[in-house]
Every structure is written in C-alpha cells, then in structure tokens.
C-alpha cells in the first residue's frame, strides 16, 4: 500500500523516512499535535515555524494554578526496522518548566522519555540508532542510554513541553533538522 501521508521531505531518497528543516511553514506534513492539557482558556500554547526552526511554546496563564500546562507533538509516521534518527534542539525553560523527547512504541506505549530540561541552553544534537536487538541514544555524539528492542518493534518520536502550574513563564522547545533514515545504524555524529 502506498504511503497516504503528505511528502516527508525526503525527495527521491528511498532510505529516508522523514526529513524536515522547518523552512516551508508546513510542519503538519511530518508532525501532528496530540495533546494540549488543559484544553481550557487559561493555557496559551503555540506551535510555529520561524527562522528555520519549529517552536513549541506552552504557558499556563493562571498563576498559582493547580494544573500543569502540556503541549505534545509526534511524528505522523512510525519507524520500523533498523533506523537512525537525529534532531537538533534548544530547550528554553524557566522555573520548573520542562521539555522532553520520547521514542515510543505505539503497540504498548513503551519506550524512553528523555528530559531535556537539565541540559544547558543552546543547540544540541539528540540521535538514536535502532538495530534488530536494541536502541542506542546519543547526546551530542556521546552514548548515554541503551534499551532492548526487537526486529518487529516500531517507534515514533514525541515532543513535549510542560509549563509549571505556579508560573506564567513559558516552556519552549526549538527543533531544527529532524531526520530519520532506514537501514543506517552507525554511530551518529
């Protein structure tokens, strides 16, 4: 069956699942918004493409509120077989606001959630390689986590920003140059 999703940005590269540099103001070709919590008027959240980056902004506008604000986005495609993924990110946070990247198996919602809030502000690279037996994660080229996987496991990338319930300051995650390629399981740069 032919892929019915919009163009993944890969052109004619048959080894490419997804390639997005966020320059065409159409992030919805590769990503879909899956959660906004709360869905009330006190949460101001935006997703926008600007200056070659995708910005996820989450603010709970009710100071002293009791509910965390959350904005979640995921890739529209599930990646199967051996693959390599890579993304550049910059997490701009204040207070207890947080930003996460997850690799999720949609069959049982298992995987790994990586807290980006503890990294220094500035551009960083997060990469992963999946083989038929494991997934390895690299932060700025250094291996930091390995998990078991099988040849039949598929995954999607998920991005979350979470705003502190007691603050009106934003949690912002910027991303650029997100790519996923098949059959390539070498250590990413």
Short mmCIF file of N, CA and C in Angstrom, two decimals:
data_model
loop_
_atom_site.label_atom_id
_atom_site.label_comp_id
_atom_site.label_asym_id
_atom_site.label_seq_id
_atom_site.Cartn_x
_atom_site.Cartn_y
_atom_site.Cartn_z
N UNK A 1 0.84 -1.17 0.00
CA UNK A 1 0.00 0.00 0.00
C UNK A 1 0.89 1.24 0.00
N UNK A 2 0.55 2.20 -0.79
CA UNK A 2 1.32 3.43 -0.91
C UNK A 2 1.10 4.31 0.31
N UNK A 3 2.13 5.05 0.70
CA UNK A 3 2.07 5.97 1.82
C UNK A 3 1.07 7.08 1.50
N UNK A 4 0.01 7.20 2.30
CA UNK A 4 -1.01 8.22 2.03
C UNK A 4 -0.74 9.52 2.79
N UNK A 5 0.36 9.58 3.56
CA UNK A 5 0.71 10.80 4.26
C UNK A 5 1.34 11.80 3.30
N UNK A 6 1.34 13.09 3.67
CA UNK A 6 1.99 14.10 2.81
C UNK A 6 3.48 13.81 2.65
N UNK A 7 4.09 14.53 1.72
CA UNK A 7 5.52 14.40 1.45
C UNK A 7 6.32 14.51 2.73
N UNK A 8 7.22 13.56 2.95
CA UNK A 8 8.03 13.52 4.17
C UNK A 8 9.24 14.43 4.11
N UNK A 9 9.48 15.08 2.97
CA UNK A 9 10.64 15.95 2.82
C UNK A 9 11.87 15.20 2.35
N UNK A 10 11.71 13.93 1.99
CA UNK A 10 12.85 13.09 1.62
C UNK A 10 13.19 13.15 0.13
N UNK A 11 12.32 13.74 -0.66
CA UNK A 11 12.56 13.75 -2.11
C UNK A 11 12.52 12.32 -2.63
N UNK A 12 13.48 11.93 -3.44
CA UNK A 12 13.52 10.58 -4.01
C UNK A 12 14.43 9.63 -3.25
N UNK A 13 14.85 9.98 -2.04
CA UNK A 13 15.73 9.13 -1.25
C UNK A 13 14.93 7.97 -0.65
N UNK A 14 15.12 6.76 -1.16
CA UNK A 14 14.35 5.61 -0.71
C UNK A 14 14.75 5.15 0.69
N UNK A 15 15.87 5.61 1.21
CA UNK A 15 16.31 5.24 2.55
C UNK A 15 15.88 6.25 3.61
N UNK A 16 15.03 7.18 3.25
CA UNK A 16 14.63 8.25 4.15
C UNK A 16 13.18 8.07 4.58
N UNK A 17 12.93 8.12 5.89
CA UNK A 17 11.57 8.13 6.43
C UNK A 17 11.04 9.56 6.54
N UNK A 18 11.91 10.48 7.00
CA UNK A 18 11.48 11.82 7.33
C UNK A 18 12.68 12.75 7.29
N UNK A 19 12.47 13.94 6.75
CA UNK A 19 13.49 14.98 6.76
C UNK A 19 12.78 16.33 6.80
N UNK A 20 13.00 17.09 7.86
CA UNK A 20 12.31 18.37 7.99
C UNK A 20 13.26 19.40 8.57
N UNK A 21 13.45 20.48 7.84
CA UNK A 21 14.28 21.58 8.35
C UNK A 21 13.42 22.80 8.70
N UNK A 22 12.09 22.63 8.67
CA UNK A 22 11.13 23.63 9.10
C UNK A 22 11.28 24.95 8.38
N UNK A 23 11.47 24.87 7.08
CA UNK A 23 11.61 26.07 6.29
C UNK A 23 10.40 26.38 5.44
N UNK A 24 9.40 25.49 5.39
CA UNK A 24 8.28 25.70 4.47
C UNK A 24 6.96 26.00 5.17
N UNK A 25 6.99 26.23 6.49
CA UNK A 25 5.78 26.52 7.25
C UNK A 25 4.70 25.47 7.10
N UNK A 26 5.09 24.21 7.00
CA UNK A 26 4.12 23.13 6.92
C UNK A 26 4.58 21.93 7.71
N UNK A 27 4.80 22.13 9.01
CA UNK A 27 5.27 21.04 9.86
C UNK A 27 4.28 19.88 9.91
N UNK A 28 3.01 20.13 9.57
CA UNK A 28 1.99 19.08 9.66
C UNK A 28 2.19 17.96 8.63
N UNK A 29 3.09 18.15 7.66
CA UNK A 29 3.42 17.03 6.77
C UNK A 29 4.04 15.88 7.56
N UNK A 30 4.83 16.20 8.56
CA UNK A 30 5.56 15.19 9.31
C UNK A 30 5.14 15.04 10.76
N UNK A 31 4.42 16.01 11.30
CA UNK A 31 4.10 16.01 12.72
C UNK A 31 2.62 16.29 12.94
N UNK A 32 2.09 15.78 14.06
CA UNK A 32 0.71 16.06 14.43
C UNK A 32 0.65 16.38 15.92
N UNK A 33 -0.19 17.35 16.25
CA UNK A 33 -0.40 17.73 17.66
C UNK A 33 -1.29 16.66 18.29
N UNK A 34 -0.85 16.09 19.41
CA UNK A 34 -1.63 15.00 20.01
C UNK A 34 -2.22 15.33 21.36
N UNK A 35 -1.72 16.39 21.99
CA UNK A 35 -2.23 16.68 23.32
C UNK A 35 -1.99 18.13 23.69
N UNK A 36 -3.03 18.75 24.26
CA UNK A 36 -2.91 20.04 24.89
C UNK A 36 -3.66 19.94 26.20
N UNK A 37 -2.97 20.10 27.33
CA UNK A 37 -3.59 19.97 28.64
C UNK A 37 -3.29 21.23 29.43
N UNK A 38 -4.23 21.86 30.10
CA UNK A 38 -5.65 21.58 29.92
C UNK A 38 -6.14 22.19 28.62
N UNK A 39 -7.27 21.77 28.18
CA UNK A 39 -7.85 22.31 26.94
C UNK A 39 -8.67 23.56 27.26
N UNK A 40 -8.36 24.20 28.36
CA UNK A 40 -9.11 25.37 28.82
C UNK A 40 -8.46 26.66 28.33
N UNK A 41 -9.14 27.76 28.55
CA UNK A 41 -8.67 29.05 28.04
C UNK A 41 -7.46 29.58 28.81
N UNK A 42 -7.15 29.00 29.98
CA UNK A 42 -6.01 29.51 30.74
C UNK A 42 -4.68 28.99 30.21
N UNK A 43 -4.70 28.10 29.23
CA UNK A 43 -3.46 27.61 28.64
C UNK A 43 -3.24 28.27 27.29
N UNK A 44 -2.10 28.90 27.15
CA UNK A 44 -1.72 29.51 25.88
C UNK A 44 -0.59 28.68 25.31
N UNK A 45 -0.85 27.96 24.24
CA UNK A 45 0.20 27.15 23.64
C UNK A 45 0.21 27.38 22.14
N UNK A 46 1.41 27.37 21.58
CA UNK A 46 1.55 27.59 20.15
C UNK A 46 2.58 26.64 19.57
N UNK A 47 2.38 26.32 18.31
CA UNK A 47 3.37 25.62 17.51
C UNK A 47 3.57 26.48 16.28
N UNK A 48 4.81 26.88 16.02
CA UNK A 48 5.04 27.73 14.86
C UNK A 48 6.40 27.42 14.25
N UNK A 49 6.50 27.67 12.96
CA UNK A 49 7.77 27.58 12.25
C UNK A 49 8.27 28.99 12.03
N UNK A 50 9.50 29.22 12.45
CA UNK A 50 10.07 30.55 12.34
C UNK A 50 11.59 30.44 12.28
N UNK A 51 12.20 31.15 11.38
CA UNK A 51 13.65 31.20 11.25
C UNK A 51 14.28 29.81 11.13
N UNK A 52 13.64 28.91 10.38
CA UNK A 52 14.18 27.57 10.15
C UNK A 52 14.09 26.64 11.34
N UNK A 53 13.23 26.94 12.31
CA UNK A 53 13.08 26.08 13.49
C UNK A 53 11.59 25.92 13.80
N UNK A 54 11.26 24.80 14.45
CA UNK A 54 9.91 24.57 14.93
C UNK A 54 9.89 24.93 16.41
N UNK A 55 8.99 25.83 16.80
CA UNK A 55 8.88 26.30 18.17
C UNK A 55 7.64 25.69 18.81
N UNK A 56 7.81 25.01 19.94
CA UNK A 56 6.69 24.54 20.76
C UNK A 56 6.71 25.37 22.03
N UNK A 57 5.66 26.12 22.25
CA UNK A 57 5.56 27.04 23.38
C UNK A 57 4.38 26.66 24.24
N UNK A 58 4.57 26.54 25.53
CA UNK A 58 3.47 26.19 26.43
C UNK A 58 3.52 27.10 27.65
N UNK A 59 2.41 27.79 27.92
CA UNK A 59 2.32 28.68 29.08
C UNK A 59 0.98 28.45 29.76
N UNK A 60 1.00 28.26 31.06
CA UNK A 60 -0.23 28.22 31.84
C UNK A 60 -0.45 29.64 32.34
N UNK A 61 -1.44 30.33 31.80
CA UNK A 61 -1.65 31.75 32.10
C UNK A 61 -2.33 32.01 33.43
N UNK A 62 -2.54 31.00 34.21
CA UNK A 62 -3.19 31.18 35.51
C UNK A 62 -2.16 30.98 36.60
N UNK A 63 -1.55 32.08 37.04
CA UNK A 63 -0.52 31.99 38.09
C UNK A 63 -1.11 31.32 39.32
N UNK A 64 -0.35 30.40 39.89
CA UNK A 64 -0.82 29.68 41.06
C UNK A 64 -1.84 28.61 40.72
N UNK A 65 -2.00 28.32 39.44
CA UNK A 65 -2.95 27.30 39.02
C UNK A 65 -2.56 25.94 39.55
N UNK A 66 -3.49 25.01 39.55
CA UNK A 66 -3.21 23.69 40.11
C UNK A 66 -2.98 22.65 39.03
N UNK A 67 -3.08 23.04 37.77
CA UNK A 67 -2.93 22.11 36.67
C UNK A 67 -1.71 22.48 35.84
N UNK A 68 -0.87 21.50 35.54
CA UNK A 68 0.25 21.74 34.64
C UNK A 68 -0.26 21.96 33.22
N UNK A 69 0.38 22.86 32.50
CA UNK A 69 0.09 23.01 31.08
C UNK A 69 0.99 22.07 30.31
N UNK A 70 0.48 21.44 29.26
CA UNK A 70 1.28 20.50 28.49
C UNK A 70 0.91 20.59 27.02
N UNK A 71 1.94 20.58 26.15
CA UNK A 71 1.75 20.58 24.71
C UNK A 71 2.58 19.43 24.14
N UNK A 72 1.95 18.55 23.37
CA UNK A 72 2.64 17.38 22.82
C UNK A 72 2.46 17.30 21.31
N UNK A 73 3.53 16.88 20.65
CA UNK A 73 3.59 16.74 19.20
C UNK A 73 4.30 15.43 18.90
N UNK A 74 3.88 14.71 17.86
CA UNK A 74 4.56 13.47 17.49
C UNK A 74 4.71 13.37 15.98
N UNK A 75 5.63 12.49 15.57
CA UNK A 75 5.77 12.25 14.13
C UNK A 75 4.53 11.50 13.64
N UNK A 76 4.14 11.77 12.42
CA UNK A 76 2.97 11.11 11.84
C UNK A 76 3.29 9.68 11.43
N UNK A 77 4.57 9.40 11.21
CA UNK A 77 4.99 8.07 10.78
C UNK A 77 5.56 7.28 11.94
N UNK A 78 5.39 5.95 11.87
CA UNK A 78 6.04 5.02 12.80
C UNK A 78 7.21 4.42 12.05
N UNK A 79 8.38 4.42 12.66
CA UNK A 79 9.61 3.95 12.02
C UNK A 79 9.87 2.52 12.44
N UNK A 80 10.06 1.63 11.47
CA UNK A 80 10.28 0.22 11.74
C UNK A 80 11.60 -0.24 11.13
N UNK A 81 12.05 -1.43 11.55
CA UNK A 81 13.32 -1.94 11.04
C UNK A 81 14.46 -1.11 11.58
N UNK A 82 15.67 -1.42 11.17
CA UNK A 82 16.82 -0.61 11.60
C UNK A 82 16.69 0.82 11.08
N UNK A 83 16.98 1.79 11.94
CA UNK A 83 16.94 3.20 11.52
C UNK A 83 17.86 4.04 12.38
N UNK A 84 18.16 5.22 11.88
CA UNK A 84 18.90 6.23 12.63
C UNK A 84 18.06 7.51 12.62
N UNK A 85 17.89 8.10 13.80
CA UNK A 85 17.18 9.38 13.88
C UNK A 85 18.12 10.43 14.44
N UNK A 86 17.87 11.68 14.08
CA UNK A 86 18.70 12.77 14.57
C UNK A 86 17.86 14.04 14.61
N UNK A 87 18.05 14.83 15.66
CA UNK A 87 17.40 16.14 15.72
C UNK A 87 18.28 17.09 16.50
N UNK A 88 18.22 18.34 16.08
CA UNK A 88 18.87 19.41 16.83
C UNK A 88 17.80 20.11 17.63
N UNK A 89 18.13 20.45 18.89
CA UNK A 89 17.13 21.10 19.73
C UNK A 89 17.78 22.14 20.62
N UNK A 90 16.93 23.04 21.11
CA UNK A 90 17.32 24.06 22.08
C UNK A 90 16.14 24.19 23.02
N UNK A 91 16.33 23.84 24.28
CA UNK A 91 15.26 23.91 25.27
C UNK A 91 15.42 25.20 26.06
N UNK A 92 14.47 26.10 25.89
CA UNK A 92 14.48 27.36 26.62
C UNK A 92 13.43 27.23 27.71
N UNK A 93 13.87 27.25 28.95
CA UNK A 93 12.94 26.98 30.04
C UNK A 93 13.18 27.96 31.18
N UNK A 94 12.17 28.08 32.01
CA UNK A 94 12.28 28.89 33.19
C UNK A 94 11.53 28.20 34.32
N UNK A 95 11.89 28.44 35.55
CA UNK A 95 11.21 27.82 36.68
C UNK A 95 11.27 26.31 36.58
N UNK A 96 10.15 25.68 36.86
CA UNK A 96 10.08 24.22 36.81
C UNK A 96 9.55 23.71 35.48
N UNK A 97 9.52 24.57 34.46
CA UNK A 97 9.06 24.14 33.15
C UNK A 97 10.01 23.08 32.60
N UNK A 98 9.47 22.17 31.78
CA UNK A 98 10.27 21.05 31.29
C UNK A 98 10.02 20.83 29.80
N UNK A 99 10.98 20.17 29.16
CA UNK A 99 10.85 19.75 27.76
C UNK A 99 11.37 18.33 27.66
N UNK A 100 10.70 17.50 26.84
CA UNK A 100 11.05 16.09 26.70
C UNK A 100 11.03 15.68 25.24
N UNK A 101 11.86 14.69 24.90
CA UNK A 101 11.77 13.97 23.64
C UNK A 101 11.61 12.50 24.00
N UNK A 102 10.68 11.81 23.34
CA UNK A 102 10.45 10.40 23.61
C UNK A 102 10.50 9.61 22.32
N UNK A 103 10.93 8.37 22.44
CA UNK A 103 10.83 7.40 21.36
C UNK A 103 9.83 6.37 21.87
N UNK A 104 8.65 6.26 21.21
CA UNK A 104 7.53 5.50 21.75
C UNK A 104 7.12 4.38 20.80
N UNK A 105 6.94 3.17 21.36
CA UNK A 105 6.39 2.05 20.62
C UNK A 105 4.87 2.17 20.72
N UNK A 106 4.16 2.38 19.61
CA UNK A 106 2.71 2.62 19.68
C UNK A 106 1.89 1.39 20.06
N UNK A 107 2.47 0.20 19.99
CA UNK A 107 1.73 -1.02 20.33
C UNK A 107 1.44 -1.07 21.82
N UNK A 108 2.44 -0.72 22.65
CA UNK A 108 2.25 -0.81 24.09
C UNK A 108 2.66 0.47 24.84
N UNK A 109 2.89 1.55 24.10
CA UNK A 109 3.30 2.84 24.67
C UNK A 109 4.57 2.76 25.51
N UNK A 110 5.43 1.80 25.22
CA UNK A 110 6.71 1.70 25.92
C UNK A 110 7.76 2.49 25.14
N UNK A 111 8.90 2.65 25.74
CA UNK A 111 9.99 3.36 25.08
C UNK A 111 10.80 4.12 26.10
N UNK A 112 11.32 5.25 25.69
CA UNK A 112 12.15 6.05 26.58
C UNK A 112 11.75 7.51 26.46
N UNK A 113 11.75 8.20 27.59
CA UNK A 113 11.43 9.63 27.64
C UNK A 113 12.67 10.34 28.15
N UNK A 114 13.18 11.27 27.39
CA UNK A 114 14.42 11.95 27.71
C UNK A 114 14.12 13.38 28.15
N UNK A 115 14.52 13.72 29.37
CA UNK A 115 14.29 15.03 29.93
C UNK A 115 15.36 15.98 29.40
N UNK A 116 14.96 16.96 28.61
CA UNK A 116 15.89 17.93 28.04
C UNK A 116 16.11 19.13 28.95
N UNK A 117 15.38 19.18 30.04
CA UNK A 117 15.40 20.36 30.91
C UNK A 117 16.71 20.52 31.67
N UNK A 118 17.47 19.46 31.82
CA UNK A 118 18.70 19.55 32.59
C UNK A 118 19.91 19.93 31.74
N UNK A 119 19.73 20.04 30.43
CA UNK A 119 20.85 20.38 29.57
C UNK A 119 21.00 21.89 29.50
N UNK A 120 22.19 22.33 29.17
CA UNK A 120 22.43 23.76 29.08
C UNK A 120 21.68 24.36 27.88
N UNK A 121 21.29 25.62 28.02
CA UNK A 121 20.61 26.31 26.93
C UNK A 121 21.61 26.44 25.77
N UNK A 122 21.14 26.24 24.59
CA UNK A 122 21.97 26.26 23.39
C UNK A 122 21.59 25.07 22.51
N UNK A 123 22.13 25.03 21.32
CA UNK A 123 21.78 23.96 20.38
C UNK A 123 22.55 22.69 20.70
N UNK A 124 21.82 21.57 20.70
CA UNK A 124 22.38 20.25 20.97
C UNK A 124 21.83 19.26 19.95
N UNK A 125 22.47 18.10 19.85
CA UNK A 125 22.01 17.04 18.95
C UNK A 125 21.63 15.82 19.76
N UNK A 126 20.44 15.28 19.49
CA UNK A 126 19.98 14.04 20.10
C UNK A 126 19.78 13.05 18.97
N UNK A 127 20.44 11.90 19.04
CA UNK A 127 20.38 10.90 17.98
C UNK A 127 20.06 9.54 18.57
N UNK A 128 19.52 8.66 17.73
CA UNK A 128 19.30 7.28 18.15
C UNK A 128 19.55 6.35 16.97
N UNK A 129 19.96 5.13 17.29
CA UNK A 129 20.10 4.09 16.27
C UNK A 129 19.33 2.87 16.76
N UNK A 130 18.54 2.28 15.87
CA UNK A 130 17.80 1.06 16.21
C UNK A 130 18.31 -0.07 15.33
N UNK A 131 18.67 -1.17 15.99
CA UNK A 131 19.02 -2.41 15.28
C UNK A 131 17.91 -3.41 15.54
N UNK A 132 18.11 -4.65 15.18
CA UNK A 132 17.11 -5.68 15.45
C UNK A 132 17.07 -6.12 16.92
N UNK A 133 18.01 -5.62 17.75
CA UNK A 133 18.06 -6.04 19.15
C UNK A 133 18.06 -4.90 20.16
N UNK A 134 18.39 -3.68 19.74
CA UNK A 134 18.48 -2.60 20.71
C UNK A 134 18.34 -1.23 20.05
N UNK A 135 18.12 -0.24 20.92
CA UNK A 135 18.12 1.16 20.51
C UNK A 135 19.13 1.87 21.39
N UNK A 136 20.02 2.63 20.75
CA UNK A 136 21.02 3.41 21.48
C UNK A 136 20.74 4.88 21.28
N UNK A 137 20.96 5.67 22.35
CA UNK A 137 20.71 7.09 22.31
C UNK A 137 22.01 7.84 22.57
N UNK A 138 22.19 8.92 21.80
CA UNK A 138 23.40 9.72 21.87
C UNK A 138 23.01 11.18 22.10
N UNK A 139 23.73 11.82 23.01
CA UNK A 139 23.56 13.25 23.26
C UNK A 139 24.85 13.94 22.86
N UNK A 140 24.78 14.81 21.89
CA UNK A 140 25.96 15.50 21.35
C UNK A 140 27.08 14.51 21.03
N UNK A 141 26.68 13.35 20.44
CA UNK A 141 27.65 12.35 19.97
C UNK A 141 28.11 11.34 21.01
N UNK A 142 27.70 11.49 22.27
CA UNK A 142 28.13 10.59 23.33
C UNK A 142 26.98 9.65 23.70
N UNK A 143 27.25 8.34 23.70
CA UNK A 143 26.25 7.35 24.08
C UNK A 143 25.85 7.57 25.54
N UNK A 144 24.52 7.66 25.80
CA UNK A 144 24.10 7.84 27.19
C UNK A 144 23.01 6.87 27.63
N UNK A 145 22.41 6.11 26.69
CA UNK A 145 21.35 5.17 27.10
C UNK A 145 21.17 4.10 26.03
N UNK A 146 20.94 2.87 26.48
CA UNK A 146 20.66 1.75 25.58
C UNK A 146 19.44 1.00 26.12
N UNK A 147 18.52 0.61 25.23
CA UNK A 147 17.37 -0.20 25.65
C UNK A 147 17.18 -1.35 24.67
N UNK A 148 16.59 -2.44 25.15
CA UNK A 148 16.32 -3.60 24.30
C UNK A 148 15.19 -3.29 23.33
N UNK A 149 15.26 -3.95 22.17
CA UNK A 149 14.23 -3.79 21.15
C UNK A 149 14.24 -5.05 20.29
N UNK A 150 13.19 -5.28 19.54
CA UNK A 150 13.17 -6.43 18.64
C UNK A 150 13.07 -5.95 17.20
N UNK A 151 13.27 -6.87 16.28
CA UNK A 151 13.24 -6.51 14.85
C UNK A 151 11.86 -6.03 14.41
N UNK A 152 10.81 -6.41 15.15
CA UNK A 152 9.45 -6.01 14.75
C UNK A 152 8.96 -4.75 15.44
N UNK A 153 9.72 -4.22 16.39
CA UNK A 153 9.29 -3.01 17.09
C UNK A 153 9.37 -1.79 16.18
N UNK A 154 8.35 -0.97 16.23
CA UNK A 154 8.32 0.31 15.53
C UNK A 154 8.21 1.42 16.56
N UNK A 155 8.62 2.62 16.18
CA UNK A 155 8.63 3.75 17.11
C UNK A 155 8.23 5.04 16.38
N UNK A 156 7.69 5.98 17.17
CA UNK A 156 7.53 7.35 16.68
C UNK A 156 8.24 8.28 17.65
N UNK A 157 8.62 9.47 17.17
CA UNK A 157 9.21 10.50 18.01
C UNK A 157 8.11 11.37 18.57
N UNK A 158 8.21 11.70 19.86
CA UNK A 158 7.22 12.54 20.52
C UNK A 158 7.96 13.67 21.24
N UNK A 159 7.39 14.87 21.19
CA UNK A 159 7.99 16.04 21.81
C UNK A 159 6.97 16.66 22.76
N UNK A 160 7.40 16.99 23.98
CA UNK A 160 6.51 17.57 25.00
C UNK A 160 7.14 18.83 25.58
N UNK A 161 6.31 19.83 25.84
CA UNK A 161 6.69 20.96 26.68
C UNK A 161 5.67 21.01 27.81
N UNK A 162 6.15 21.20 29.02
CA UNK A 162 5.29 21.21 30.20
C UNK A 162 5.56 22.49 30.97
N UNK A 163 4.50 23.27 31.20
CA UNK A 163 4.63 24.55 31.91
C UNK A 163 4.32 24.36 33.38
N UNK A 164 5.12 24.95 34.23
CA UNK A 164 4.94 24.93 35.67
C UNK A 164 3.57 25.51 36.01
N UNK A 165 2.82 24.83 36.86
CA UNK A 165 1.47 25.29 37.20
C UNK A 165 1.48 26.57 38.02
N UNK A 166 2.59 26.88 38.68
CA UNK A 166 2.63 28.07 39.53
C UNK A 166 3.27 29.27 38.84
N UNK A 167 3.45 29.20 37.54
CA UNK A 167 4.16 30.26 36.86
C UNK A 167 3.50 30.57 35.52
N UNK A 168 3.62 31.81 35.09
CA UNK A 168 3.09 32.18 33.78
C UNK A 168 4.21 32.30 32.76
N UNK A 169 5.41 31.81 33.08
CA UNK A 169 6.52 31.86 32.14
C UNK A 169 6.49 30.62 31.25
N UNK A 170 6.96 30.71 30.03
CA UNK A 170 6.79 29.62 29.08
C UNK A 170 7.82 28.51 29.21
N UNK A 171 7.41 27.35 28.72
CA UNK A 171 8.32 26.26 28.43
C UNK A 171 8.41 26.21 26.92
N UNK A 172 9.60 26.35 26.36
CA UNK A 172 9.76 26.42 24.92
C UNK A 172 10.78 25.39 24.46
N UNK A 173 10.45 24.66 23.42
CA UNK A 173 11.36 23.71 22.79
C UNK A 173 11.50 24.10 21.33
N UNK A 174 12.72 24.35 20.88
CA UNK A 174 13.00 24.65 19.49
C UNK A 174 13.67 23.45 18.87
N UNK A 175 13.28 23.11 17.65
CA UNK A 175 13.90 21.99 16.94
C UNK A 175 14.19 22.41 15.52
N UNK A 176 15.27 21.89 14.97
CA UNK A 176 15.51 22.02 13.54
C UNK A 176 16.23 20.78 13.05
N UNK A 177 16.21 20.57 11.77
CA UNK A 177 16.90 19.45 11.12
C UNK A 177 16.58 18.10 11.75
N UNK A 178 15.30 17.72 11.74
CA UNK A 178 14.89 16.39 12.21
C UNK A 178 14.95 15.45 11.02
N UNK A 179 15.61 14.30 11.19
CA UNK A 179 15.69 13.32 10.10
C UNK A 179 15.67 11.90 10.64
N UNK A 180 15.09 10.99 9.87
CA UNK A 180 15.10 9.56 10.19
C UNK A 180 15.38 8.82 8.89
N UNK A 181 16.41 7.97 8.91
CA UNK A 181 16.76 7.18 7.72
C UNK A 181 16.73 5.70 8.05
N UNK A 182 16.41 4.89 7.05
CA UNK A 182 16.32 3.45 7.23
C UNK A 182 17.66 2.78 6.97
N UNK A 183 17.81 1.61 7.56
CA UNK A 183 18.95 0.76 7.25
C UNK A 183 20.30 1.30 7.68
N UNK A 184 20.33 2.45 8.33
CA UNK A 184 21.59 3.04 8.75
C UNK A 184 21.66 2.96 10.26
N UNK A 185 22.59 2.16 10.78
CA UNK A 185 22.68 2.02 12.23
C UNK A 185 24.07 2.33 12.75
N UNK A 186 24.81 3.13 12.03
CA UNK A 186 26.12 3.52 12.51
C UNK A 186 25.98 4.57 13.59
N UNK A 187 27.03 4.75 14.37
CA UNK A 187 27.02 5.75 15.44
C UNK A 187 26.84 7.12 14.81
N UNK A 188 25.80 7.87 15.25
CA UNK A 188 25.57 9.19 14.67
C UNK A 188 26.64 10.18 15.09
N UNK A 189 26.82 11.23 14.30
CA UNK A 189 27.79 12.27 14.66
C UNK A 189 27.32 13.07 15.87
#
